[in-house]
Tab-separated table of N, CA and C in Angstrom:
chain	number	residue	atom	x	y	z
A	286	MET	N	0.857	-1.229	-0.141
A	286	MET	CA	0.015	0.086	-0.104
A	286	MET	C	0.735	1.229	-0.159
A	287	PHE	N	0.663	2.368	-0.741
A	287	PHE	CA	1.290	3.517	-0.747
A	287	PHE	C	1.393	4.265	0.482
A	288	ALA	N	2.304	5.005	0.626
A	288	ALA	CA	2.092	5.847	1.642
A	288	ALA	C	1.086	7.165	1.910
A	289	SER	N	0.725	7.632	0.864
A	289	SER	CA	-0.399	8.298	0.771
A	289	SER	C	-1.950	7.545	1.071
A	290	ALA	N	-1.991	6.746	0.893
A	290	ALA	CA	-3.263	5.738	1.042
A	290	ALA	C	-3.395	5.457	2.098
A	291	LEU	N	-2.051	5.000	2.884
A	291	LEU	CA	-2.096	4.654	4.440
A	291	LEU	C	-2.470	5.582	5.354
A	292	THR	N	-1.930	7.012	4.629
A	292	THR	CA	-2.144	8.218	5.743
A	292	THR	C	-3.364	8.958	5.745
A	293	LEU	N	-4.100	8.571	4.551
A	293	LEU	CA	-5.723	8.772	4.625
A	293	LEU	C	-6.489	7.873	5.011
A	294	ARG	N	-6.008	6.601	4.968
A	294	ARG	CA	-6.700	5.724	6.013
A	294	ARG	C	-6.640	5.533	7.451
A	295	GLY	N	-5.139	6.335	7.714
A	295	GLY	CA	-4.995	6.816	9.182
A	295	GLY	C	-6.246	7.712	9.529
A	296	GLU	N	-6.124	8.906	8.877
A	296	GLU	CA	-6.953	10.111	9.053
A	296	GLU	C	-8.447	9.691	9.041
A	297	THR	N	-8.707	8.621	8.470
A	297	THR	CA	-10.446	8.114	8.386
A	297	THR	C	-10.377	7.373	9.866
A	298	HIS	N	-9.578	6.523	10.140
A	298	HIS	CA	-9.412	5.876	11.421
A	298	HIS	C	-9.670	6.998	12.500
A	299	TYR	N	-8.872	7.980	12.169
A	299	TYR	CA	-8.672	8.703	13.474
A	299	TYR	C	-9.849	9.632	13.657
A	300	HIS	N	-10.597	10.047	12.396
A	300	HIS	CA	-11.826	10.862	12.625
A	300	HIS	C	-12.833	9.760	13.132
A	301	SER	N	-12.617	8.593	13.039
A	301	SER	CA	-13.972	8.020	13.522
A	301	SER	C	-13.642	7.311	15.006
A	302	GLY	N	-12.646	7.995	15.472
A	302	GLY	CA	-12.437	7.525	16.914
A	302	GLY	C	-11.583	6.168	17.227
A	303	ASP	N	-11.196	5.528	16.044
A	303	ASP	CA	-10.165	4.509	16.053
A	303	ASP	C	-9.079	4.704	16.057
A	304	TYR	N	-8.427	5.188	17.031
A	304	TYR	CA	-7.209	5.694	17.268
A	304	TYR	C	-5.857	4.590	17.283
A	305	TYR	N	-6.360	3.589	17.433
A	305	TYR	CA	-5.387	2.207	17.459
A	305	TYR	C	-4.981	1.964	16.091
A	306	SER	N	-6.115	2.114	15.157
A	306	SER	CA	-5.834	1.471	13.803
A	306	SER	C	-5.033	2.721	13.350
A	307	ALA	N	-5.715	4.299	13.516
A	307	ALA	CA	-4.939	5.323	12.751
A	307	ALA	C	-3.458	5.147	13.226
A	308	SER	N	-3.112	4.702	14.513
A	308	SER	CA	-1.819	4.845	14.818
A	308	SER	C	-0.896	3.684	14.128
A	309	GLU	N	-1.470	2.461	13.889
A	309	GLU	CA	-0.814	1.463	12.828
A	309	GLU	C	-0.563	2.172	11.639
A	310	ASP	N	-1.716	2.629	11.154
A	310	ASP	CA	-1.639	3.031	9.805
A	310	ASP	C	-0.312	4.341	9.445
A	311	TYR	N	-0.208	5.066	10.424
A	311	TYR	CA	0.747	6.151	10.681
A	311	TYR	C	2.357	5.425	10.986
A	312	THR	N	2.144	4.572	11.594
A	312	THR	CA	3.353	3.969	12.054
A	312	THR	C	3.743	2.921	10.976
A	313	ARG	N	2.956	2.385	9.947
A	313	ARG	CA	3.230	1.915	8.742
A	313	ARG	C	3.981	2.781	8.001
A	314	VAL	N	3.408	4.083	7.820
A	314	VAL	CA	3.997	5.198	6.686
A	314	VAL	C	5.641	5.303	7.161
A	315	ILE	N	5.530	5.473	8.504
A	315	ILE	CA	7.022	6.049	9.165
A	315	ILE	C	8.042	4.925	8.947
A	316	GLU	N	7.656	3.699	9.000
A	316	GLU	CA	8.744	2.543	9.102
A	316	GLU	C	8.807	2.261	7.431
A	317	MET	N	7.930	2.860	6.781
A	317	MET	CA	7.784	2.381	4.881
A	317	MET	C	9.455	2.914	4.554
A	318	GLU	N	9.874	1.703	3.839
A	318	GLU	CA	11.370	1.987	2.979
A	318	GLU	C	11.122	3.104	1.741
A	319	GLY	N	11.606	3.993	1.875
A	319	GLY	CA	11.329	4.931	0.636
A	319	GLY	C	10.250	5.852	0.823
A	320	ALA	N	9.359	5.949	1.512
A	320	ALA	CA	8.571	6.688	1.854
A	320	ALA	C	8.460	8.348	1.661
A	321	PRO	N	8.072	8.894	0.812
A	321	PRO	CA	8.243	10.418	0.638
A	321	PRO	C	8.338	10.944	2.041
A	322	VAL	N	9.162	11.918	2.001
A	322	VAL	CA	9.264	12.666	3.447
A	322	VAL	C	8.309	13.542	3.992
A	323	LEU	N	7.753	14.019	2.699
A	323	LEU	CA	6.085	14.899	3.107
A	323	LEU	C	4.892	13.684	3.604
A	324	GLN	N	5.200	12.494	3.511
A	324	GLN	CA	4.301	11.570	4.023
A	324	GLN	C	4.590	11.107	5.382
A	325	VAL	N	5.697	10.982	5.591
A	325	VAL	CA	6.374	10.706	6.876
A	325	VAL	C	6.342	11.541	7.875
A	326	ALA	N	6.537	12.932	7.394
A	326	ALA	CA	6.082	13.934	8.053
A	326	ALA	C	4.630	13.998	8.792
A	327	MET	N	3.756	13.927	7.594
A	327	MET	CA	2.395	13.824	7.935
A	327	MET	C	1.900	12.745	9.090
A	328	ALA	N	2.619	11.838	8.793
A	328	ALA	CA	2.474	10.556	9.650
A	328	ALA	C	2.955	10.989	11.381
A	329	TYR	N	3.953	11.410	11.178
A	329	TYR	CA	4.223	11.938	12.579
A	329	TYR	C	3.447	13.091	13.111
A	330	VAL	N	2.995	13.864	12.273
A	330	VAL	CA	2.064	14.922	13.028
A	330	VAL	C	0.718	14.046	13.512
A	331	ASN	N	0.367	13.347	12.501
A	331	ASN	CA	-0.949	12.762	13.008
A	331	ASN	C	-0.700	11.716	14.179
A	332	ARG	N	0.477	11.124	13.864
A	332	ARG	CA	0.712	9.791	15.037
A	332	ARG	C	0.763	10.716	16.539
A	333	GLY	N	1.187	12.195	16.422
A	333	GLY	CA	1.300	12.791	17.645
A	333	GLY	C	-0.204	13.177	18.055
A	334	SER	N	-1.006	13.657	17.225
A	334	SER	CA	-2.527	13.464	17.484
A	334	SER	C	-2.902	12.680	17.930
A	335	VAL	N	-2.930	11.275	17.643
A	335	VAL	CA	-3.405	10.177	18.584
A	335	VAL	C	-2.726	10.393	19.614
A	336	HIS	N	-1.738	10.270	19.903
A	336	HIS	CA	-1.164	10.043	21.394
A	336	HIS	C	-1.849	11.365	22.066
A	337	GLY	N	-1.821	12.353	21.809
A	337	GLY	CA	-2.372	13.370	22.462
A	337	GLY	C	-3.964	13.026	22.896
A	338	SER	N	-4.448	12.494	21.759
A	338	SER	CA	-6.141	11.940	21.850
A	338	SER	C	-6.151	11.070	22.728
A	339	LEU	N	-5.018	10.446	23.037
A	339	LEU	CA	-5.097	9.013	24.093
A	339	LEU	C	-4.715	9.649	25.326
A	340	GLY	N	-4.200	10.799	25.575
A	340	GLY	CA	-4.140	11.435	26.682
A	340	GLY	C	-2.544	11.118	27.110
A	341	ASP	N	-1.430	10.730	26.023
A	341	ASP	CA	-0.245	10.562	26.262
A	341	ASP	C	0.267	11.861	25.803
A	342	GLN	N	0.274	12.898	26.554
A	342	GLN	CA	1.167	14.092	25.757
A	342	GLN	C	2.538	13.982	25.675
A	343	LYS	N	3.267	13.251	26.442
A	343	LYS	CA	4.791	13.144	26.256
A	343	LYS	C	5.097	12.210	24.844
A	344	ALA	N	4.409	11.161	24.626
A	344	ALA	CA	4.615	10.412	23.210
A	344	ALA	C	4.323	11.624	22.308
A	345	ALA	N	3.188	12.540	22.143
A	345	ALA	CA	2.580	13.488	21.080
A	345	ALA	C	3.704	14.301	21.162
A	346	ILE	N	4.230	14.865	22.075
A	346	ILE	CA	5.325	15.699	22.110
A	346	ILE	C	6.518	15.097	21.435
A	347	GLU	N	7.011	13.809	21.454
A	347	GLU	CA	8.214	13.400	20.875
A	347	GLU	C	7.687	13.174	19.544
A	348	HIS	N	6.751	12.965	19.030
A	348	HIS	CA	6.256	12.959	17.380
A	348	HIS	C	6.122	14.645	17.100
A	349	PHE	N	5.629	15.193	17.542
A	349	PHE	CA	5.391	16.785	16.964
A	349	PHE	C	7.351	17.205	16.631
A	350	THR	N	8.038	16.840	17.766
A	350	THR	CA	9.476	17.149	17.796
A	350	THR	C	10.324	16.507	16.368
A	351	ARG	N	9.709	15.549	16.339
A	351	ARG	CA	10.400	14.824	15.152
A	351	ARG	C	10.034	15.645	13.837
A	352	VAL	N	8.917	15.903	13.487
A	352	VAL	CA	8.577	16.966	12.597
A	352	VAL	C	9.531	18.167	12.142
A	353	ILE	N	9.261	18.689	13.784
A	353	ILE	CA	10.322	20.158	13.536
A	353	ILE	C	11.262	19.870	13.391
A	354	GLU	N	11.931	18.749	13.743
A	354	GLU	CA	13.524	18.542	13.389
A	354	GLU	C	14.057	18.157	11.817
A	355	MET	N	12.826	17.720	11.208
A	355	MET	CA	12.905	17.285	9.870
A	355	MET	C	13.361	18.350	8.634
A	356	LYS	N	13.937	18.142	7.730
A	356	LYS	CA	14.670	18.943	6.641
A	356	LYS	C	13.555	18.443	5.289
A	357	ARG	N	13.409	19.773	4.738
A	357	ARG	CA	12.855	19.503	3.376
A	357	ARG	C	11.223	19.297	3.524
A	358	ILE	N	10.454	19.994	4.390
A	358	ILE	CA	9.121	19.799	4.568
A	358	ILE	C	8.425	21.083	4.658
A	359	PRO	N	7.089	21.075	3.946
A	359	PRO	CA	6.094	22.168	3.872
A	359	PRO	C	5.984	22.930	5.285
A	360	VAL	N	6.324	24.498	5.272
A	360	VAL	CA	6.379	25.047	6.744
A	360	VAL	C	5.211	24.521	7.510
A	361	ILE	N	3.935	24.677	6.442
A	361	ILE	CA	2.690	24.269	6.963
A	361	ILE	C	2.746	23.274	7.973
A	362	LEU	N	3.474	22.216	7.988
A	362	LEU	CA	3.727	21.319	8.742
A	362	LEU	C	4.295	21.456	9.959
A	363	VAL	N	5.531	22.195	9.983
A	363	VAL	CA	6.276	22.766	10.904
A	363	VAL	C	5.376	23.658	11.829
A	364	ALA	N	4.481	24.140	11.268
A	364	ALA	CA	3.909	24.978	12.208
A	364	ALA	C	2.768	24.304	12.797
A	365	LYS	N	2.047	23.196	12.172
A	365	LYS	CA	1.206	22.613	12.794
A	365	LYS	C	1.820	21.909	13.924
A	366	ALA	N	3.164	21.485	13.702
A	366	ALA	CA	3.784	20.409	14.619
A	366	ALA	C	4.069	21.352	16.004
A	367	TYR	N	4.686	22.795	15.733
A	367	TYR	CA	4.910	23.760	17.013
A	367	TYR	C	3.554	23.678	17.509
A	368	PHE	N	2.447	24.126	16.778
A	368	PHE	CA	0.975	24.564	17.534
A	368	PHE	C	0.622	23.111	18.223
A	369	ASN	N	0.736	22.102	17.484
A	369	ASN	CA	0.228	20.914	18.426
A	369	ASN	C	0.957	20.600	19.750
A	370	ARG	N	2.563	20.654	19.476
A	370	ARG	CA	3.197	20.633	20.542
A	370	ARG	C	3.027	21.620	21.991
A	371	SER	N	2.892	22.934	21.428
A	371	SER	CA	2.472	23.871	22.055
A	371	SER	C	1.249	23.370	23.141
A	372	TYR	N	0.288	22.666	22.570
A	372	TYR	CA	-1.066	22.267	23.169
A	372	TYR	C	-0.619	21.313	24.103
A	373	SER	N	0.243	20.218	23.734
A	373	SER	CA	0.395	19.158	24.590
A	373	SER	C	1.221	19.692	25.890
A	374	HIS	N	2.194	20.678	25.464
A	374	HIS	CA	3.255	21.228	26.827
A	374	HIS	C	1.552	21.920	27.697
A	375	GLY	N	1.158	22.396	27.003
A	375	GLY	CA	0.154	23.262	27.983
A	375	GLY	C	-0.987	22.211	28.881
A	376	LEU	N	-1.118	21.247	28.343
A	376	LEU	CA	-1.834	20.034	29.172
A	376	LEU	C	-1.084	19.399	30.187
A	377	LEU	N	0.254	19.341	29.868
A	377	LEU	CA	1.085	19.032	30.846
A	377	LEU	C	1.594	20.076	32.130
A	378	GLY	N	0.819	21.576	31.819
A	378	GLY	CA	1.163	22.345	32.815
A	378	GLY	C	2.350	23.404	32.563
A	379	ASP	N	3.252	22.780	31.638
A	379	ASP	CA	4.481	23.741	31.173
A	379	ASP	C	3.956	24.763	30.095
A	380	SER	N	3.492	25.897	30.751
A	380	SER	CA	3.235	27.305	30.108
A	380	SER	C	4.081	27.724	29.496
A	381	GLN	N	5.561	27.856	29.795
A	381	GLN	CA	6.393	28.563	29.122
A	381	GLN	C	6.837	27.468	28.190
A	382	ALA	N	7.031	26.224	28.027
A	382	ALA	CA	7.268	25.552	26.775
A	382	ALA	C	6.050	25.508	26.014
A	383	ALA	N	5.048	25.914	26.211
A	383	ALA	CA	4.047	26.361	25.168
A	383	ALA	C	4.236	27.335	24.595
A	384	ILE	N	4.496	28.578	25.272
A	384	ILE	CA	4.718	29.844	24.699
A	384	ILE	C	5.995	29.916	23.798
A	385	ALA	N	6.916	29.067	24.025
A	385	ALA	CA	8.290	28.926	23.487
A	385	ALA	C	7.810	28.280	22.152
A	386	ASP	N	6.718	27.347	21.958
A	386	ASP	CA	6.461	26.614	20.677
A	386	ASP	C	5.739	27.851	19.973
A	387	LEU	N	4.714	28.579	20.658
A	387	LEU	CA	4.110	29.492	19.786
A	387	LEU	C	5.042	30.479	18.991
A	388	THR	N	5.894	30.975	19.943
A	388	THR	CA	7.019	32.086	19.458
A	388	THR	C	7.647	31.510	18.172
A	389	GLN	N	8.192	30.365	18.187
A	389	GLN	CA	8.673	29.645	16.996
A	389	GLN	C	7.843	29.979	15.987
A	390	LEU	N	6.449	29.237	16.257
A	390	LEU	CA	5.502	29.325	15.109
A	390	LEU	C	5.372	30.689	14.470
A	391	ILE	N	5.232	31.407	15.476
A	391	ILE	CA	4.913	32.978	14.988
A	391	ILE	C	6.055	33.389	13.949
A	392	GLY	N	7.571	33.216	14.476
A	392	GLY	CA	8.519	33.466	13.571
A	392	GLY	C	9.033	32.618	12.526
A	393	LEU	N	8.063	31.728	12.163
A	393	LEU	CA	8.548	30.739	10.753
A	393	LEU	C	8.207	31.723	9.827
A	394	GLU	N	9.225	31.583	8.915
A	394	GLU	CA	9.032	32.635	7.560
A	394	GLU	C	8.035	31.788	6.804
A	395	ASP	N	7.029	32.531	6.374
A	395	ASP	CA	6.314	31.884	5.211
A	395	ASP	C	5.155	30.955	5.911
A	396	ALA	N	5.258	31.039	7.311
A	396	ALA	CA	3.999	30.326	8.086
A	396	ALA	C	2.696	30.880	7.497
A	397	PRO	N	1.438	29.950	7.191
A	397	PRO	CA	0.203	30.552	7.175
A	397	PRO	C	-0.282	31.320	7.878
A	398	VAL	N	-0.853	32.233	7.589
A	398	VAL	CA	-1.468	33.353	8.372
A	398	VAL	C	-2.379	33.002	9.507
A	399	ASP	N	-3.178	32.207	8.959
A	399	ASP	CA	-4.308	31.372	10.057
A	399	ASP	C	-3.591	31.073	11.131
A	400	GLN	N	-2.596	30.135	11.033
A	400	GLN	CA	-1.818	29.652	12.256
A	400	GLN	C	-1.126	30.548	12.958
A	401	VAL	N	-0.462	31.581	12.388
A	401	VAL	CA	0.033	32.634	12.955
A	401	VAL	C	-0.839	33.147	13.709
A	402	SER	N	-2.089	33.393	13.404
A	402	SER	CA	-3.086	34.021	14.154
A	402	SER	C	-3.528	33.159	15.230
A	403	GLU	N	-3.806	32.085	14.905
A	403	GLU	CA	-3.933	31.012	16.345
A	403	GLU	C	-2.953	30.987	17.112
A	404	ALA	N	-1.646	31.219	16.672
A	404	ALA	CA	-0.747	31.244	17.812
A	404	ALA	C	-0.491	32.463	18.800
A	405	TYR	N	-1.064	33.614	17.924
A	405	TYR	CA	-1.029	34.897	18.860
A	405	TYR	C	-2.336	34.589	19.644
A	406	TYR	N	-3.481	34.204	19.418
A	406	TYR	CA	-4.455	33.906	20.186
A	406	TYR	C	-4.194	33.104	21.555
A	407	ARG	N	-3.818	31.921	20.930
A	407	ARG	CA	-3.431	30.751	21.762
A	407	ARG	C	-2.165	31.517	23.079
A	408	ARG	N	-1.369	32.342	22.691
A	408	ARG	CA	-0.419	32.993	23.137
A	408	ARG	C	-1.167	34.011	24.578
A	409	GLY	N	-1.936	34.908	23.814
A	409	GLY	CA	-2.930	35.521	24.687
A	409	GLY	C	-3.630	34.939	25.610
A	410	SER	N	-4.341	33.735	25.426
A	410	SER	CA	-4.952	33.130	26.392
A	410	SER	C	-4.095	32.638	27.267
A	411	ILE	N	-2.798	32.009	27.240
A	411	ILE	CA	-2.310	31.291	28.131
A	411	ILE	C	-1.567	32.790	28.884
A	412	GLN	N	-1.284	33.687	28.383
A	412	GLN	CA	-0.859	34.934	29.027
A	412	GLN	C	-1.932	35.497	30.362
A	413	ALA	N	-3.093	35.491	29.700
A	413	ALA	CA	-4.247	36.010	30.441
A	413	ALA	C	-4.786	34.771	31.545
A	414	ALA	N	-4.223	33.341	31.581
A	414	ALA	CA	-4.623	32.477	32.515
A	414	ALA	C	-3.222	32.368	33.568
A	415	MET	N	-2.201	33.195	33.119
A	415	MET	CA	-1.113	33.307	34.012
A	415	MET	C	-1.139	34.463	34.681
A	416	GLY	N	-2.380	35.328	34.344
A	416	GLY	CA	-2.617	36.886	35.287
A	416	GLY	C	-1.529	37.898	34.655
A	417	ARG	N	-1.122	37.761	33.383
A	417	ARG	CA	-0.377	38.844	32.594
A	417	ARG	C	-1.229	39.370	31.673
A	418	ARG	N	-2.133	40.240	32.430
A	418	ARG	CA	-3.065	40.778	31.172
A	418	ARG	C	-2.371	41.729	30.043
A	419	GLU	N	-1.280	42.412	30.519
A	419	GLU	CA	-0.710	43.344	29.316
A	419	GLU	C	-0.381	42.605	28.116
A	420	GLU	N	0.510	41.474	28.524
A	420	GLU	CA	1.061	40.488	27.626
A	420	GLU	C	-0.324	40.121	26.785
A	421	ALA	N	-1.261	39.508	27.649
A	421	ALA	CA	-2.412	38.899	26.756
A	421	ALA	C	-3.255	39.711	25.855
A	422	CYS	N	-3.169	40.944	26.202
A	422	CYS	CA	-3.699	42.041	25.401
A	422	CYS	C	-2.968	42.685	23.934
A	423	HIS	N	-1.511	42.444	24.341
A	423	HIS	CA	-0.770	42.450	23.142
A	423	HIS	C	-0.889	41.598	22.054
A	424	TYR	N	-1.237	40.394	22.801
A	424	TYR	CA	-1.350	39.506	21.733
A	424	TYR	C	-2.521	39.155	21.112
A	425	LEU	N	-3.640	39.262	21.700
A	425	LEU	CA	-4.835	39.419	21.579
A	425	LEU	C	-5.254	40.798	20.542
A	426	LYS	N	-4.603	42.000	20.452
A	426	LYS	CA	-4.441	43.031	19.506
A	426	LYS	C	-3.962	42.329	18.264
A	427	SER	N	-2.908	41.599	18.350
A	427	SER	CA	-2.130	41.327	17.187
A	427	SER	C	-3.041	40.251	16.291
A	428	VAL	N	-4.182	39.349	16.873
A	428	VAL	CA	-4.904	38.701	16.251
A	428	VAL	C	-6.024	39.587	15.741
A	429	ARG	N	-6.543	40.857	16.310
A	429	ARG	CA	-7.413	41.189	15.831
A	429	ARG	C	-6.874	42.150	14.668
A	430	LYS	N	-5.477	42.748	14.715
A	430	LYS	CA	-4.958	43.152	13.427
A	430	LYS	C	-5.217	42.541	12.182
A	431	ILE	N	-4.565	41.280	12.605
A	431	ILE	CA	-4.414	40.085	11.516
A	431	ILE	C	-5.884	39.830	10.964
A	432	SER	N	-6.973	39.799	11.794
A	432	SER	CA	-8.288	39.317	11.232
A	432	SER	C	-8.902	40.729	10.448
A	433	ILE	N	-8.589	42.111	10.955
A	433	ILE	CA	-8.969	43.072	10.279
A	433	ILE	C	-8.235	43.072	8.644
A	434	GLN	N	-6.862	42.753	8.587
A	434	GLN	CA	-6.259	42.700	7.204
A	434	GLN	C	-6.678	41.333	6.515
A	435	THR	N	-7.268	40.493	7.135
A	435	THR	CA	-7.523	39.264	6.238
A	435	THR	C	-9.371	39.400	6.014
A	436	GLY	N	-10.101	40.231	6.570
A	436	GLY	CA	-11.373	40.613	6.310
A	436	GLY	C	-12.141	39.194	7.461
A	437	ASN	N	-11.603	38.809	8.372
A	437	ASN	CA	-12.103	37.516	9.225
A	437	ASN	C	-12.905	38.210	10.489
A	438	ASP	N	-14.441	38.709	9.735
A	438	ASP	CA	-15.106	39.673	11.046
A	438	ASP	C	-15.341	38.818	12.141
A	439	HIS	N	-15.471	37.095	11.875
A	439	HIS	CA	-15.900	36.255	12.956
A	439	HIS	C	-14.737	36.419	14.253
A	440	VAL	N	-13.607	36.242	13.463
A	440	VAL	CA	-12.395	36.376	14.383
A	440	VAL	C	-12.263	37.425	14.842
A	441	LYS	N	-12.525	38.714	14.398
A	441	LYS	CA	-12.592	39.916	15.038
A	441	LYS	C	-13.185	40.102	16.187
A	442	ARG	N	-14.614	39.591	15.914
A	442	ARG	CA	-15.595	40.024	17.108
A	442	ARG	C	-15.557	39.309	18.101
A	443	ILE	N	-14.666	37.911	18.207
A	443	ILE	CA	-14.434	36.943	19.305
A	443	ILE	C	-13.193	37.525	19.922
A	444	VAL	N	-12.537	38.112	19.020
A	444	VAL	CA	-11.022	38.782	19.744
A	444	VAL	C	-11.441	39.999	20.425
A	445	GLU	N	-12.222	40.848	19.918
A	445	GLU	CA	-12.698	42.091	20.585
A	445	GLU	C	-13.481	41.872	21.878
A	446	HIS	N	-14.388	40.709	22.004
A	446	HIS	CA	-14.820	40.540	23.107
A	446	HIS	C	-13.906	40.094	24.124
A	447	GLU	N	-13.021	39.300	23.854
A	447	GLU	CA	-11.954	38.788	24.995
A	447	GLU	C	-10.899	40.117	25.306
A	448	LEU	N	-10.751	41.244	24.294
A	448	LEU	CA	-10.033	42.459	24.662
A	448	LEU	C	-11.110	42.982	25.508
A	449	GLU	N	-12.374	43.044	25.537
A	449	GLU	CA	-13.341	43.910	26.316
A	449	GLU	C	-13.124	42.994	27.650
A	450	ARG	N	-13.253	41.918	27.632
A	450	ARG	CA	-13.218	41.103	29.064
A	450	ARG	C	-12.258	41.406	29.893
A	451	LEU	N	-11.283	41.473	28.920
A	451	LEU	CA	-9.804	41.548	29.862
A	451	LEU	C	-9.441	42.956	30.320
A	452	GLY	N	-10.312	43.987	29.686
A	452	GLY	CA	-10.260	45.474	29.737
A	452	GLY	C	-9.069	46.058	29.253
A	453	CYS	N	-8.759	45.535	27.788
A	453	CYS	CA	-7.758	45.915	26.876
A	453	CYS	C	-8.392	47.100	26.170
A	454	GLU	N	-7.411	48.119	26.073
A	454	GLU	CA	-8.024	49.375	24.868
A	454	GLU	C	-7.652	48.732	23.723
A	455	CYS	N	-8.789	48.931	22.660
A	455	CYS	CA	-8.525	48.687	21.116
A	455	CYS	C	-7.961	49.985	20.700
A	456	GLU	N	-7.224	50.014	19.489
A	456	GLU	CA	-6.630	50.559	18.956
A	456	GLU	C	-7.359	51.350	17.497
């Protein structure tokens, strides 16, 4: 079976809640001789998500880290790995590691604007949860600015509500 077919089948298993079958398919891609680097990277991201869904955040972090360390893969996958790894760090209570990953994502050259916006939003949420209101306001204002530039009124309204709730002044 081809790596792309196994990846797609794994995604189908994952979305139907059959995490073990999904993990098996992703493992087969990762171990497949001559599998395209892109497919292997996708399998690692997806297998990290499986582990995260099963509550094994440390294993999830290991898989996301593998993607981040890979060469010649699209920035969208690296950004997804940073974002997901930050989430796993957060679930383990390591806010600093979560923030560090989001900072790396934000700094990626050519990272998709929606992922950058999500990273700013998550950083703002983490800062707010840590009681760092000014930092939270700063990052949420960045999301608001991106949502205005991209014409995403839905995100803009959500962020403006958060900014108001935190008592942040909008420019």
